[in-house]
N, CA and C of each residue as an Amber inpcrd file, in Angstrom:
protein
   585
  26.2040000 -46.5810000 102.4230000  26.0260000 -47.4210000 103.6180000
  24.7050000 -47.1280000 104.2120000  23.8910000 -48.5270000 104.3070000
  22.4490000 -48.4320000 105.2330000  22.7820000 -47.6960000 106.5280000
  21.7810000 -47.1190000 107.3780000  22.0700000 -46.6530000 108.3750000
  22.1120000 -47.4960000 109.6670000  21.6390000 -48.5200000 109.3810000
  21.5180000 -49.5090000 110.5300000  22.7630000 -50.5760000 110.7180000
  23.8480000 -50.1130000 109.4650000  24.8470000 -50.9700000 109.8170000
  26.1050000 -50.1400000 110.3480000  26.8650000 -51.2120000 110.9070000
  27.6110000 -50.0770000 111.9160000  29.1860000 -50.1490000 110.7590000
  30.1490000 -49.2000000 111.1900000  31.1560000 -48.6180000 110.2410000
  32.1070000 -49.5200000 110.6460000  32.4630000 -50.3900000 109.9910000
  33.6200000 -51.1440000 110.2980000  35.2400000 -50.8730000 110.0090000
  35.9750000 -51.1160000 110.8080000  37.7190000 -51.2520000 109.9930000
  38.1280000 -52.8620000 110.5380000  39.2340000 -52.8290000 109.8290000
  39.9180000 -54.0070000 109.8910000  41.4410000 -53.4940000 110.3320000
  41.8630000 -53.9320000 111.8720000  43.1870000 -53.5060000 112.3750000
  43.7660000 -54.7640000 111.6740000  45.3110000 -53.9880000 111.1440000
  46.2290000 -55.0940000 110.5490000  47.3890000 -55.0480000 111.5590000
  48.6810000 -56.0200000 111.1790000  49.7340000 -55.7280000 111.4560000
  50.8450000 -56.3480000 110.5400000  51.7140000 -55.7640000 111.0010000
  52.8280000 -56.5300000 109.5760000  52.8820000 -57.8290000 109.9660000
  52.9690000 -58.5490000 108.8520000  52.6930000 -59.8770000 108.7430000
  53.9210000 -60.4500000 109.1930000  55.2920000 -59.9580000 109.0540000
  56.6990000 -60.5440000 109.3060000  56.9140000 -60.2720000 110.9010000
  56.0590000 -59.3210000 111.7070000  55.9810000 -59.3620000 113.4150000
  55.3110000 -60.3410000 113.2160000  54.2850000 -60.5960000 112.6960000
  53.2380000 -61.7950000 113.5810000  53.8360000 -63.0000000 113.3800000
  54.2300000 -63.3570000 112.1000000  54.8770000 -64.9060000 111.9710000
  55.9160000 -64.9920000 112.8910000  57.0860000 -63.6180000 113.1400000
  57.9880000 -64.0030000 113.9890000  57.8570000 -64.2090000 115.2550000
  56.2500000 -63.9110000 115.9210000  56.3640000 -64.0570000 117.4090000
  55.0610000 -65.2990000 117.5810000  55.0970000 -65.7520000 116.5500000
  53.8390000 -66.9980000 116.4740000  55.0990000 -67.9930000 117.4150000
  54.3590000 -68.9130000 118.2670000  54.9010000 -70.0140000 118.7090000
  55.4170000 -71.3190000 117.7490000  56.1200000 -72.0810000 118.1100000
  56.3800000 -73.0530000 116.7430000  55.1890000 -73.8900000 116.8980000
  54.9280000 -74.2120000 115.5170000  53.7920000 -75.0150000 115.0680000
  53.8230000 -76.4310000 115.5020000  53.3150000 -77.4060000 115.3980000
  53.2140000 -78.8000000 115.4870000  53.4820000 -79.1360000 113.8870000
  54.0250000 -80.0570000 113.7240000  54.7590000 -80.9990000 112.6380000
  53.6020000 -80.5030000 111.7050000  53.4130000 -80.4280000 110.4350000
  52.7650000 -80.4210000 109.1920000  51.4620000 -79.5930000 109.4830000
  51.3160000 -78.8610000 110.7390000  50.3220000 -77.9730000 110.8590000
  50.5550000 -76.9610000 109.3810000  49.3200000 -76.3000000 109.0270000
  49.4720000 -75.5020000 107.8430000  48.4860000 -74.5290000 108.1590000
  48.7300000 -73.0460000 108.1990000  48.2250000 -71.7400000 108.6000000
  47.8770000 -71.1570000 107.2770000  46.4880000 -70.7960000 107.7830000
  45.6570000 -70.1050000 106.4640000  45.5900000 -68.7630000 107.1550000
  45.9870000 -67.4230000 106.5950000  46.0310000 -66.2420000 106.9950000
  44.8670000 -65.2610000 105.7530000  43.8320000 -65.0000000 106.0520000
  43.5070000 -63.6700000 105.3880000  43.7200000 -62.7250000 105.3580000
  44.1110000 -61.9210000 104.2050000  44.6900000 -60.7580000 104.0920000
  43.6180000 -60.1390000 102.8890000  43.9000000 -58.9540000 102.6550000
  43.7330000 -58.0780000 101.0990000  44.5620000 -58.1650000 100.3610000
  43.3420000 -58.5890000  98.9710000  44.0660000 -58.8700000  97.8060000
  45.3700000 -57.9530000  97.4000000  46.5570000 -58.9020000  97.1700000
  47.5940000 -57.8210000  96.6120000  48.4270000 -57.1740000  97.8510000
  47.7830000 -57.3040000  99.2710000  48.8270000 -57.2080000 100.5120000
  49.1580000 -58.2760000 101.2590000  50.2590000 -58.7020000 100.9610000
  50.4690000 -59.7220000 101.1770000  51.7920000 -59.5550000 102.8380000
  51.8120000 -57.9320000 102.6450000  53.1000000 -57.8390000 103.8690000
  51.8490000 -57.3800000 105.5760000  50.6650000 -57.6070000 105.2040000
  49.9490000 -57.3750000 106.5360000  48.7670000 -58.4770000 106.5790000
  48.4030000 -58.6360000 108.0360000  47.5290000 -59.7510000 108.3980000
  46.3530000 -59.1580000 109.0590000  45.1530000 -59.0870000 109.0220000
  44.4470000 -58.5740000 109.6720000  43.9570000 -59.1310000 111.3830000
  43.9460000 -58.8110000 112.3470000  44.1120000 -59.4460000 113.9120000
  42.6270000 -59.2800000 114.3310000  42.2680000 -58.1230000 113.7580000
  40.3960000 -57.7480000 114.5460000  39.9130000 -57.2020000 113.3090000
  38.7840000 -56.8290000 113.5260000  37.7120000 -56.3420000 113.3430000
  36.7560000 -55.5890000 114.1410000  37.3080000 -53.8930000 114.2190000
  36.4750000 -52.8880000 115.0960000  35.0730000 -52.2210000 114.0190000
  33.8490000 -52.3910000 114.8450000  32.6720000 -51.9320000 114.3690000
  32.4230000 -50.9710000 115.4370000  31.4860000 -49.6920000 114.6640000
  30.9560000 -48.7040000 115.7580000  29.5780000 -48.8410000 115.5660000
  28.6930000 -49.0870000 116.5240000  27.4730000 -48.9870000 116.6640000
  27.2330000 -48.0540000 117.6440000  26.7220000 -46.7630000 116.7540000
  26.2650000 -45.6450000 117.6540000  27.4490000 -45.2390000 118.4300000
  27.4370000 -45.3300000 119.8810000  28.4030000 -45.1080000 120.5950000
  29.2760000 -45.8740000 121.1220000  29.1990000 -47.0730000 120.6890000
  29.8570000 -48.1200000 121.2520000  30.4990000 -48.9980000 120.3540000
  32.0060000 -49.1450000 120.6370000  33.0320000 -49.6310000 119.8980000
  33.0700000 -51.0230000 120.1830000  33.0760000 -51.7990000 118.9620000
  33.1910000 -53.2170000 119.3120000  34.3000000 -54.0050000 118.5930000
  34.9360000 -54.5360000 119.3110000  36.4810000 -55.4660000 118.8650000
  35.8920000 -57.3960000 118.5270000  36.5270000 -57.3480000 117.4700000
  36.4780000 -58.8870000 117.4190000  37.4300000 -59.5720000 116.8420000
  38.0060000 -60.8770000 117.2980000  39.3410000 -61.2180000 117.1550000
  39.2290000 -62.4610000 117.3060000  39.9830000 -63.6280000 116.7720000
  40.0410000 -64.9360000 116.4070000  41.0140000 -65.6680000 117.5460000
  41.6850000 -64.6940000 118.6110000  42.3820000 -65.0380000 119.9120000
  42.4930000 -64.1100000 120.9360000  42.5610000 -64.5760000 121.8000000
  43.1500000 -63.8930000 123.4720000  43.9130000 -62.9860000 122.8030000
  45.0460000 -63.5050000 122.4580000  46.3950000 -62.4380000 122.0830000
  45.9580000 -61.7890000 121.0140000  45.2930000 -61.6720000 119.9030000
  44.9470000 -60.8290000 119.3230000  44.0680000 -59.8290000 120.1450000
  42.7840000 -60.2300000 120.5620000  42.1050000 -59.6170000 121.1800000
  43.0090000 -58.4400000 121.8570000  43.8880000 -58.7640000 122.9660000
  44.3000000 -58.3750000 124.0760000  44.8020000 -57.1260000 122.9070000
  45.9970000 -57.5100000 121.9970000  46.7070000 -56.5670000 121.1620000
  45.6430000 -55.2550000 120.4780000  44.3190000 -55.6880000 120.1970000
  43.5840000 -55.1030000 119.2330000  43.2140000 -53.7280000 120.4650000
  42.9330000 -54.2830000 121.6930000  42.5870000 -53.5860000 122.9300000
  43.7560000 -52.5560000 123.0010000  45.1200000 -52.9180000 123.0390000
  46.0370000 -51.9890000 123.3990000  45.8720000 -50.6900000 122.3980000
  45.7680000 -51.3730000 120.8030000  46.0900000 -50.2510000 119.8960000
  44.4850000 -49.4480000 120.2860000  43.3720000 -50.0900000 120.2140000
  42.2480000 -49.0210000 120.4540000  42.7720000 -47.9820000 121.7760000
  43.3110000 -48.5780000 122.7960000  43.3830000 -47.4740000 124.0950000
  44.4650000 -46.5290000 123.4400000  45.3100000 -46.9770000 122.5630000
  46.4200000 -46.0130000 122.4050000  45.6010000 -44.8680000 121.2500000
  45.6190000 -45.5070000 120.1950000  45.2540000 -44.3240000 119.0930000
  43.8740000 -43.6470000 119.2790000  43.3280000 -44.3530000 120.6360000
  41.6940000 -43.5080000 120.5270000  41.8030000 -43.1770000 122.2280000
  42.7450000 -42.9350000 122.8680000  43.1740000 -42.5530000 124.2690000
  41.9140000 -41.0650000 124.4700000  41.1180000 -41.3000000 125.5040000
  40.0630000 -40.0320000 125.6230000  39.1360000 -40.4110000 125.0700000
  38.8790000 -41.2000000 124.3950000  37.7220000 -41.4790000 123.1910000
  36.9210000 -42.8660000 123.5530000  37.9470000 -43.6920000 124.0100000
  36.9990000 -44.6760000 124.0900000  37.6710000 -45.4980000 125.3520000
  36.5330000 -46.3130000 126.5020000  37.1010000 -47.1210000 127.5080000
  36.5350000 -48.3990000 127.4460000  37.4040000 -49.4510000 127.6670000
  36.9170000 -50.4660000 127.4560000  36.1560000 -50.7020000 128.5430000
  34.8230000 -51.2290000 128.0430000  33.3670000 -51.3270000 128.7830000
  33.4250000 -53.0230000 129.2840000  33.7170000 -54.0020000 128.5780000
  33.3720000 -55.4340000 128.9870000  34.3370000 -55.7830000 127.9680000
  34.9380000 -57.0940000 127.9590000  35.9070000 -58.0310000 127.7640000
  35.2020000 -59.4180000 127.9350000  34.7250000 -60.2400000 126.5730000
  34.1520000 -61.2310000 126.3820000  34.9810000 -62.0700000 125.5720000
  35.7480000 -63.3060000 125.9320000  36.3020000 -64.2910000 125.3230000
  35.0940000 -65.6560000 125.0530000  34.7470000 -65.9590000 124.0940000
  34.4110000 -67.2300000 123.3530000  34.8030000 -68.2010000 122.6320000
  35.0610000 -69.8120000 123.3590000  36.0880000 -70.5360000 122.7430000
  35.5050000 -70.5140000 121.5310000  36.7130000 -71.1260000 120.6690000
  35.8620000 -71.2940000 119.0390000  35.3690000 -72.4320000 118.6310000
  35.3350000 -73.4520000 119.9060000  34.3610000 -74.3880000 119.9640000
  32.8770000 -74.3760000 120.3190000  32.8710000 -73.3640000 121.2710000
  31.4850000 -72.7540000 121.4080000  30.3740000 -72.1890000 120.1400000
  31.7730000 -71.7040000 119.0430000  30.8930000 -70.9300000 117.6080000
  30.8550000 -71.6600000 116.9550000  31.5130000 -73.0370000 117.0070000
  31.7240000 -73.9180000 116.1360000  30.1570000 -74.3590000 116.3010000
  30.0340000 -75.2280000 117.2770000  28.9000000 -75.5090000 117.7520000
  27.3540000 -74.5900000 117.3820000  27.5610000 -73.2790000 117.8650000
  26.1180000 -72.6680000 117.8550000  26.2480000 -72.9220000 116.0910000
  26.8930000 -72.8520000 115.3940000  27.1280000 -72.8930000 113.8730000
  26.3980000 -74.0160000 113.3670000  26.7930000 -74.8290000 114.0790000
  26.2870000 -76.6890000 113.5610000  25.0900000 -76.6540000 113.9260000
  24.9280000 -75.8560000 114.7690000  23.0270000 -76.5640000 115.4780000
  22.6680000 -75.2740000 114.4150000  22.1780000 -74.3990000 114.0440000
  22.0990000 -73.2520000 113.7480000  21.3140000 -74.1260000 112.4330000
  19.9070000 -73.7250000 111.8950000  19.2470000 -74.3680000 110.8350000
  20.1280000 -73.7890000 109.6320000  20.0270000 -74.8160000 108.7120000
  20.8730000 -74.8090000 107.5710000  20.0690000 -74.0470000 106.0160000
  20.5870000 -72.9480000 105.9310000  20.3230000 -72.0810000 104.6740000
  20.7620000 -72.3160000 103.4630000  19.7210000 -72.3130000 102.6410000
  19.5910000 -72.8670000 100.9340000  19.9820000 -71.8740000 100.3230000
  19.8000000 -70.5110000 100.9560000  19.6940000 -69.1150000  99.9210000
  20.9010000 -68.7210000 100.2640000  21.6070000 -67.7360000  99.4080000
  22.5320000 -67.0810000  99.5940000  22.6920000 -66.2890000 100.8040000
  24.1250000 -66.5820000 101.2100000  24.4940000 -66.3210000 102.3860000
  24.7920000 -64.3840000 102.3800000  25.3440000 -64.0520000 103.6870000
  25.2540000 -62.7070000 103.5790000  26.5530000 -62.2590000 102.5380000
  27.3820000 -62.7620000 101.6380000  28.3420000 -62.5950000 101.2460000
  27.5980000 -62.5550000  99.7900000  26.1180000 -62.8190000  99.5640000
  25.4530000 -62.8630000  98.7510000  26.0740000 -64.2170000  97.6870000
  26.8880000 -64.7840000  97.8880000  27.1070000 -66.0700000  97.2370000
  26.4120000 -67.1650000  97.7160000  25.9470000 -68.2220000  97.0100000
  25.5680000 -69.3120000  97.6060000  26.2620000 -70.2160000  98.3740000
  25.9230000 -70.7940000  99.0280000  26.9190000 -71.9080000  99.6720000
  27.8220000 -72.8210000  98.7360000  27.6890000 -73.2840000  97.9090000
  28.8250000 -73.6330000  96.5570000  29.3030000 -72.7420000  95.8630000
  28.8410000 -71.5690000  96.0850000  29.8610000 -70.4340000  95.3850000
  31.3800000 -69.8580000  96.5910000  30.6270000 -70.0100000  97.7160000
  31.4570000 -69.5300000  98.6710000  32.6480000 -70.9430000  98.8340000
  31.8890000 -71.9240000  98.7340000  33.0400000 -73.3230000  98.7540000
  33.8260000 -73.0930000  97.7250000  33.4950000 -72.5640000  96.5060000
  34.6960000 -72.4700000  95.4450000  35.7260000 -71.0470000  95.7200000
  35.0030000 -70.2310000  96.4750000  36.1210000 -69.5780000  96.5450000
  37.1860000 -69.7490000  97.6110000  36.4780000 -70.7700000  98.8000000
  37.3870000 -70.9740000  99.8030000  38.3630000 -71.9390000  99.2880000
  38.2020000 -72.8270000  98.2560000  39.1320000 -73.8240000  97.7890000
  39.6850000 -73.3220000  97.1880000  39.6040000 -72.1320000  96.4740000
  40.5130000 -71.6580000  95.6420000  41.5340000 -70.9500000  96.3050000
  41.1010000 -69.6280000  97.7090000  42.0090000 -69.2640000  98.4300000
  42.9320000 -70.3240000  99.0540000  42.2670000 -71.7380000  99.6800000
  43.0340000 -72.3410000 100.3800000  44.2220000 -72.8230000  99.1660000
  43.8430000 -73.2100000  97.8620000  44.9190000 -73.8670000  97.0190000
  45.8550000 -72.2440000  96.6310000  45.7250000 -71.5520000  96.5220000
  46.7600000 -70.3710000  96.4390000  47.2170000 -70.1400000  97.7110000
  46.7760000 -70.3990000  98.7310000  47.4340000 -69.6440000  99.9080000
  48.7650000 -70.9800000 100.1520000  48.5060000 -72.2520000  99.1740000
  49.4440000 -73.1780000  99.5730000  50.5640000 -72.7980000  98.5120000
  50.3480000 -72.2650000  97.2690000  51.2920000 -71.8590000  96.4900000
  51.9910000 -70.9010000  96.8820000  51.7380000 -69.8410000  98.3080000
  52.3420000 -69.0520000  98.8920000  53.7350000 -69.7510000  99.5760000
  52.7960000 -70.9140000 100.2710000  53.7410000 -71.9130000 101.1960000
  54.6010000 -72.0580000 100.6080000  54.7870000 -72.6690000  99.6060000
  56.0660000 -73.2680000  98.8590000  57.4080000 -72.1480000  99.0430000
  57.2730000 -71.1630000  99.0300000  57.9720000 -69.9860000  99.2530000
  58.7300000 -69.4330000 100.8800000  57.8890000 -69.8360000 101.8410000
  57.6590000 -69.1140000 102.7330000  58.8360000 -69.8620000 103.8650000
  59.3960000 -69.3960000 104.7280000  60.4320000 -70.1250000 105.8510000
  59.1620000 -71.0000000 106.4110000  59.6350000 -71.9440000 106.8790000
  58.8760000 -73.4980000 107.6380000  59.6760000 -73.7690000 108.8130000
  59.3990000 -73.1630000 109.7000000  60.1470000 -73.5780000 111.3110000
  60.5650000 -75.0250000 111.1400000  59.3280000 -76.1410000 110.6330000
  59.6810000 -77.1770000 110.9340000  60.7720000 -78.0790000 109.5580000
  61.0920000 -76.7120000 109.1110000  62.0570000 -76.8900000 108.1300000
  63.7350000 -76.4610000 108.2020000  63.4950000 -76.1500000 109.4880000
  64.9560000 -75.5830000 109.8810000  64.6430000 -73.9930000 109.4180000
  63.6420000 -73.5420000 109.1280000  63.5920000 -72.2750000 108.1990000
  63.8300000 -71.7960000 106.9540000  64.4200000 -73.0120000 106.2300000
  63.7990000 -73.1350000 104.8940000  62.4790000 -73.1710000 104.5180000
  62.5360000 -72.9890000 103.0600000  60.6140000 -72.9220000 102.5240000
  61.1130000 -74.7950000 101.8750000  59.8680000 -74.8940000 101.9500000
  59.5110000 -75.9910000 100.9440000  60.4610000 -76.0620000 100.1090000
  60.6450000 -75.4860000  99.0480000  61.4850000 -75.2340000  98.2800000
  62.9120000 -75.4100000  98.0100000  63.3560000 -75.1250000  99.2500000
  64.8300000 -74.7430000  98.7060000  65.3470000 -76.3360000  99.6520000
  64.2020000 -76.5340000 100.8580000  64.5610000 -77.9060000 101.2480000
  64.5130000 -79.3490000 100.5820000  63.6750000 -79.0420000  99.7080000
  63.9340000 -80.4820000  98.5970000  64.9090000 -80.5630000  97.9010000
  65.7730000 -79.4790000  97.6070000  66.9550000 -79.5290000  97.0540000
  68.0150000 -79.4340000  97.9470000  67.8990000 -79.7700000  99.4980000
  69.1310000 -79.7350000 100.1990000  68.9730000 -80.9530000 101.4000000
  69.2190000 -80.7900000 102.4320000  69.6380000 -81.4700000 103.0190000
  68.4730000 -81.7830000 104.0380000  67.0010000 -80.9480000 103.8760000
  65.8500000 -81.5630000 104.5500000  64.8430000 -82.1870000 103.7420000
  65.0720000 -82.3850000 102.8100000  64.1340000 -82.7460000 101.1550000
  63.5720000 -84.3370000 102.2060000  63.7940000 -84.8660000 102.7040000
  63.1230000 -86.1110000 103.7250000  62.0060000 -85.1400000 104.3040000
  62.4390000 -84.6770000 105.0960000  61.6790000 -83.5130000 105.9550000
  60.1980000 -82.7380000 105.0540000  60.8690000 -82.5110000 104.0520000
  59.6810000 -81.6360000 102.9420000  59.1000000 -82.5430000 102.5130000
  59.5610000 -84.1270000 102.1950000  58.6400000 -84.7460000 101.4030000
  57.4120000 -85.4880000 102.2700000  57.5530000 -85.7520000 103.7920000
  56.3760000 -85.8620000 104.8400000  55.9550000 -84.8020000 104.8480000
  56.3310000 -83.4870000 104.9070000  55.0210000 -82.0870000 105.0350000
  54.2870000 -82.7180000 103.9230000  54.6430000 -82.5390000 102.8760000
  53.9040000 -82.6900000 101.4420000  52.7500000 -83.8990000 101.4560000
  53.5250000 -84.8980000 102.0330000  52.5540000 -86.3320000 102.1660000
  51.4080000 -85.8060000 103.1190000  52.0620000 -85.4000000 104.3410000
  50.7620000 -84.9690000 105.2490000  50.0130000 -84.1350000 104.9230000
  50.2240000 -82.9140000 104.2420000  49.1970000 -81.8390000 103.1600000
  48.1550000 -83.0450000 102.6880000  48.8500000 -83.7550000 101.5390000
  47.8680000 -84.5370000 100.5800000  47.2660000 -85.5150000 101.4130000
  47.5630000 -86.1770000 102.5480000  46.5010000 -86.6090000 103.2560000
  45.4900000 -86.2020000 104.2380000  45.7090000 -85.1870000 104.3980000
  44.6930000 -84.2460000 105.3900000  43.7630000 -83.5130000 104.2290000
  44.2430000 -83.2840000 102.9760000  43.6270000 -83.2110000 102.1130000
  42.5180000 -83.9770000 101.3420000  42.7650000 -85.6080000 101.4990000
  42.0720000 -86.7550000 101.5200000  41.0890000 -86.8720000 101.8280000
  41.3210000 -86.5150000 103.4740000  40.3610000 -86.8560000 104.3820000
  39.1890000 -85.1210000 104.1900000  39.9100000 -84.6630000 104.3590000
  39.1430000 -83.5300000 103.8610000  37.5420000 -83.7200000 102.6200000
  38.5340000 -84.2010000 101.9420000  37.4470000 -84.2580000 100.8900000
  36.3400000 -85.6270000 100.9500000  37.2100000 -86.5370000 101.7830000
  36.0100000 -87.8190000 101.9870000  35.0470000 -87.0380000 103.3000000
  35.4000000 -86.5020000 103.8060000  34.4540000 -85.6560000 105.1970000
  33.7720000 -85.2570000 104.2490000  33.6230000 -84.4750000 103.0400000
  32.7670000 -83.2300000 102.0610000  33.3620000 -82.0850000 102.6840000
  34.4110000 -81.6490000 103.3830000  34.7470000 -80.6790000 103.6920000
  35.5940000 -79.8000000 102.8450000  35.7960000 -78.2770000 102.7060000
  36.5150000 -77.5440000 101.5280000  37.9710000 -78.3890000 101.9510000
  38.3560000 -78.1990000 100.7260000  40.2440000 -78.9770000 100.0510000
  40.8260000 -77.7640000  99.4360000  42.1470000 -78.3180000  99.5730000
  42.6090000 -77.1780000  98.2880000  43.0690000 -78.1590000  97.4920000
  43.2900000 -77.5110000  96.2570000  43.9020000 -78.6960000  95.5630000
  45.2630000 -79.0440000  95.6310000  45.7590000 -80.0270000  95.6060000
  46.8640000 -80.4920000  95.7550000  47.9610000 -81.0820000  94.7640000
  47.0980000 -81.5060000  93.7350000  47.7070000 -82.3020000  92.6660000
  49.3720000 -81.9270000  91.9540000  49.3310000 -80.6330000  92.0770000
  50.2470000 -79.9150000  91.0840000  51.7990000 -79.7380000  92.4170000
  51.3640000 -80.2320000  93.4940000  52.8050000 -79.5880000  94.3940000
  53.9920000 -80.5120000  93.9280000  53.6810000 -81.9790000  93.7700000
  54.2470000 -82.3840000  93.4730000  55.5780000 -82.1330000  91.9700000
  54.8690000 -81.7030000  91.3460000  55.1640000 -81.2790000  90.2020000
  56.1650000 -79.9140000  90.2800000  55.6900000 -79.4510000  90.9580000
  56.4590000 -78.3460000  91.2440000  57.3290000 -78.0700000  92.2860000
  57.4090000 -79.0110000  93.2040000  58.6760000 -79.0640000  93.6010000
  59.5290000 -80.2340000  93.5410000  58.9440000 -80.9320000  92.0620000
  59.8040000 -81.8600000  91.2990000  60.4470000 -83.6490000  92.2830000
  59.1090000 -83.4750000  92.8330000  59.1160000 -84.9650000  93.7020000
  57.8910000 -85.9450000  93.6980000  57.6400000 -86.1560000  92.4490000
  56.5830000 -86.7220000  92.1230000  57.1220000 -88.1340000  91.8230000
  58.0110000 -88.5410000  91.5890000  58.5740000 -90.1460000  91.7470000
  58.5540000 -90.7020000  93.0710000  59.5120000 -89.5630000  93.8170000
  59.6120000 -89.8870000  95.2060000  58.3380000 -90.4360000  96.2080000
  57.5280000 -89.7770000  95.8840000  55.9070000 -89.6320000  96.2630000
  55.5760000 -91.0000000  96.4510000  55.6330000 -91.0720000  94.9150000
  54.6830000 -92.1790000  94.2220000  55.2520000 -93.4670000  94.3010000
  56.2530000 -93.6000000  95.1430000  56.9700000 -94.6780000  95.4520000
  56.1470000 -95.5140000  96.7260000
């Protein structure tokens, strides 16, 4: 590791606890979670970076930031004190990114923007594959696969239509999107959605 690069650590929590504490999502909401390949039981909530004698934490929500501050206070008690806490609205970060000059060279990942897009779209598609077998609050706790076989079939059909419509809107905007053409066959609902 380069001496100028900070030491970096990802803080994770048990996925079941995180999802169990999540407030109910609006209808047709899709949640995309990052995680380590092969570890579906943990969800990263923050990144810790050590710059010399300064430990910085970065999280995607105030709740997650509060949680990582608690973890650091507990695990590093006596070694770290909270010096500053800053919350920046995601809209501000997005506006900063949009107004930054576009790069045509490889990004910090070492991938070109087109390669990054393919990776992101692949991740989004794979996330949808897992979504089919995860309990959904809007389906009364049933998985989409279970819902289409029971009393929640109409609700599952509406969810799938919403996903397909959202994907089509993203495609038209030129934004990354998941491949969704397989969902109908996977759930055995192709004929009903075609009508």
